[in-house]
Short mmCIF file of C-alpha atoms in Angstrom, two decimals:
data_model
loop_
_atom_site.label_atom_id
_atom_site.label_comp_id
_atom_site.label_asym_id
_atom_site.label_seq_id
_atom_site.Cartn_x
_atom_site.Cartn_y
_atom_site.Cartn_z
CA MET A 21 -29.34 -23.57 107.71
CA LEU A 22 -32.65 -21.94 106.83
CA HIS A 23 -32.57 -19.66 103.80
CA LEU A 24 -35.17 -16.94 103.57
CA LEU A 25 -34.74 -16.61 99.82
CA GLN A 26 -34.70 -19.84 97.83
CA LEU A 27 -33.24 -19.23 94.38
CA PRO A 28 -34.40 -21.20 91.33
CA ALA A 29 -32.24 -24.19 90.39
CA SER A 30 -31.17 -22.50 87.12
CA THR A 31 -29.83 -19.50 89.06
CA GLN A 32 -27.92 -21.74 91.43
CA ARG A 33 -26.37 -23.65 88.50
CA ARG A 34 -25.40 -20.36 86.81
CA ARG A 35 -23.74 -19.11 90.01
CA ARG A 36 -21.77 -22.34 90.35
CA THR A 37 -20.67 -22.10 86.70
CA ILE A 38 -19.46 -18.51 87.13
CA ALA A 39 -17.66 -19.41 90.36
CA ARG A 40 -15.95 -22.34 88.64
CA GLN A 41 -14.85 -20.14 85.71
CA LEU A 42 -13.41 -17.50 88.05
CA ARG A 43 -11.70 -20.14 90.16
CA ASP A 44 -10.11 -21.58 86.99
CA GLN A 45 -8.86 -18.08 86.15
CA GLY A 46 -7.25 -17.82 89.58
CA LYS A 47 -9.83 -15.44 91.06
CA PRO A 48 -11.55 -17.47 93.81
CA SER A 49 -12.02 -14.52 96.19
CA GLU A 50 -13.80 -12.50 93.48
CA ALA A 51 -16.11 -15.45 92.84
CA ARG A 52 -16.98 -15.80 96.52
CA SER A 53 -17.56 -12.10 97.15
CA GLY A 54 -19.56 -11.59 93.96
CA LEU A 55 -21.87 -14.51 94.63
CA ARG A 56 -22.25 -13.86 98.34
CA ASN A 57 -23.69 -10.35 97.98
CA PRO A 58 -26.83 -10.43 95.82
CA PRO A 59 -27.90 -7.17 94.18
CA ARG A 60 -30.60 -5.17 95.88
CA SER A 61 -33.52 -3.61 94.08
CA ARG A 62 -32.66 -0.14 92.88
CA GLY A 63 -36.06 0.65 91.42
CA LYS A 64 -34.64 1.13 87.93
CA HIS A 65 -37.06 -1.14 86.15
CA LYS A 66 -40.05 0.34 84.38
CA ALA A 67 -41.69 3.23 86.20
CA GLY A 68 -44.94 2.17 87.77
CA CYS A 69 -44.00 -1.51 87.83
CA THR A 70 -45.52 -3.22 90.84
CA GLY A 71 -44.01 -6.65 90.17
CA GLU A 72 -41.79 -8.34 92.71
CA ALA A 73 -38.09 -8.12 91.81
CA THR A 74 -37.26 -11.81 91.42
CA GLN A 75 -34.53 -11.70 88.77
CA VAL A 76 -31.08 -10.19 88.41
CA ASP A 77 -30.50 -8.03 85.34
CA HIS A 78 -27.11 -6.95 84.01
CA ILE A 79 -27.29 -3.24 83.25
CA ILE A 80 -24.57 -3.64 80.61
CA ASN A 81 -25.07 -6.97 78.88
CA VAL A 82 -22.33 -9.49 79.67
CA GLY A 83 -22.04 -10.23 75.93
CA ALA A 84 -21.39 -6.53 75.33
CA GLY A 85 -18.55 -6.43 77.85
CA GLY A 86 -20.40 -5.96 81.13
CA ALA A 87 -18.93 -7.58 84.23
CA PRO A 88 -21.01 -10.61 85.30
CA LEU A 89 -20.30 -10.30 89.04
CA ASP A 90 -19.87 -6.56 89.51
CA PRO A 91 -22.62 -5.38 91.88
CA LYS A 92 -22.64 -2.02 90.09
CA ASN A 93 -23.61 -3.84 86.87
CA CYS A 94 -26.52 -5.76 88.45
CA GLN A 95 -30.00 -4.75 89.45
CA ALA A 96 -32.96 -6.67 90.78
CA VAL A 97 -35.99 -6.52 88.46
CA CYS A 98 -39.29 -8.28 87.96
CA ALA A 99 -39.54 -11.04 85.35
CA THR A 100 -41.74 -8.97 83.01
CA CYS A 101 -39.39 -5.98 82.88
CA ASN A 102 -36.35 -8.24 82.48
CA GLY A 103 -38.03 -10.09 79.60
CA ARG A 104 -38.91 -6.85 77.83
CA LYS A 105 -35.36 -5.55 78.16
CA ALA A 106 -33.94 -8.84 76.87
CA GLN A 107 -36.23 -8.65 73.81
CA ARG A 108 -35.20 -5.02 73.12
CA GLU A 109 -31.51 -5.90 73.33
CA ALA A 110 -31.93 -8.97 71.11
CA THR A 111 -33.81 -6.95 68.47
CA LYS A 112 -31.15 -4.24 68.55
CA ALA A 113 -28.39 -6.83 68.10
CA ARG A 114 -30.22 -8.51 65.19
CA ASN A 115 -30.85 -5.17 63.46
CA ALA A 116 -27.16 -4.29 63.70
CA TRP A 117 -26.41 -7.24 61.42
CA LYS A 118 -29.03 -6.40 58.78
CA ARG A 119 -27.72 -5.30 55.44
CA GLN A 120 -28.64 -1.78 54.42
CA PRO A 121 -30.53 -1.49 51.11
CA GLU A 122 -28.35 -0.51 48.18
CA ARG A 123 -29.32 2.17 45.73
CA HIS A 124 -30.02 0.84 42.27
CA PRO A 125 -27.49 2.33 39.82
CA GLY A 126 -30.19 3.12 37.23
CA LEU A 127 -32.51 4.98 39.57
CA LYS A 128 -32.21 8.65 40.47
CA TRP A 129 -33.13 9.48 44.03
#
């Protein structure tokens, strides 16, 4: 069968891993339907971006509770926009763990 869109090997491995996890949880139909229907570009990446949408981005990060296979939680974006968003989210997560400076008891502010 000829495929018009050849996905990178890493994407194919990730899809197989997700399908296996859902199958182990007793949700094989959800795995098949979620992987069969790839997200379409919604034009939500950076305004003015002319890059080709080659990656799938989770609108709500999976680590933050977003559904990995929900089509409403996925959007097609270019690699540059996806990388920038990933960096923003990583910085935000790191900053959440930073300790706030304490006021010295001998100083008056």
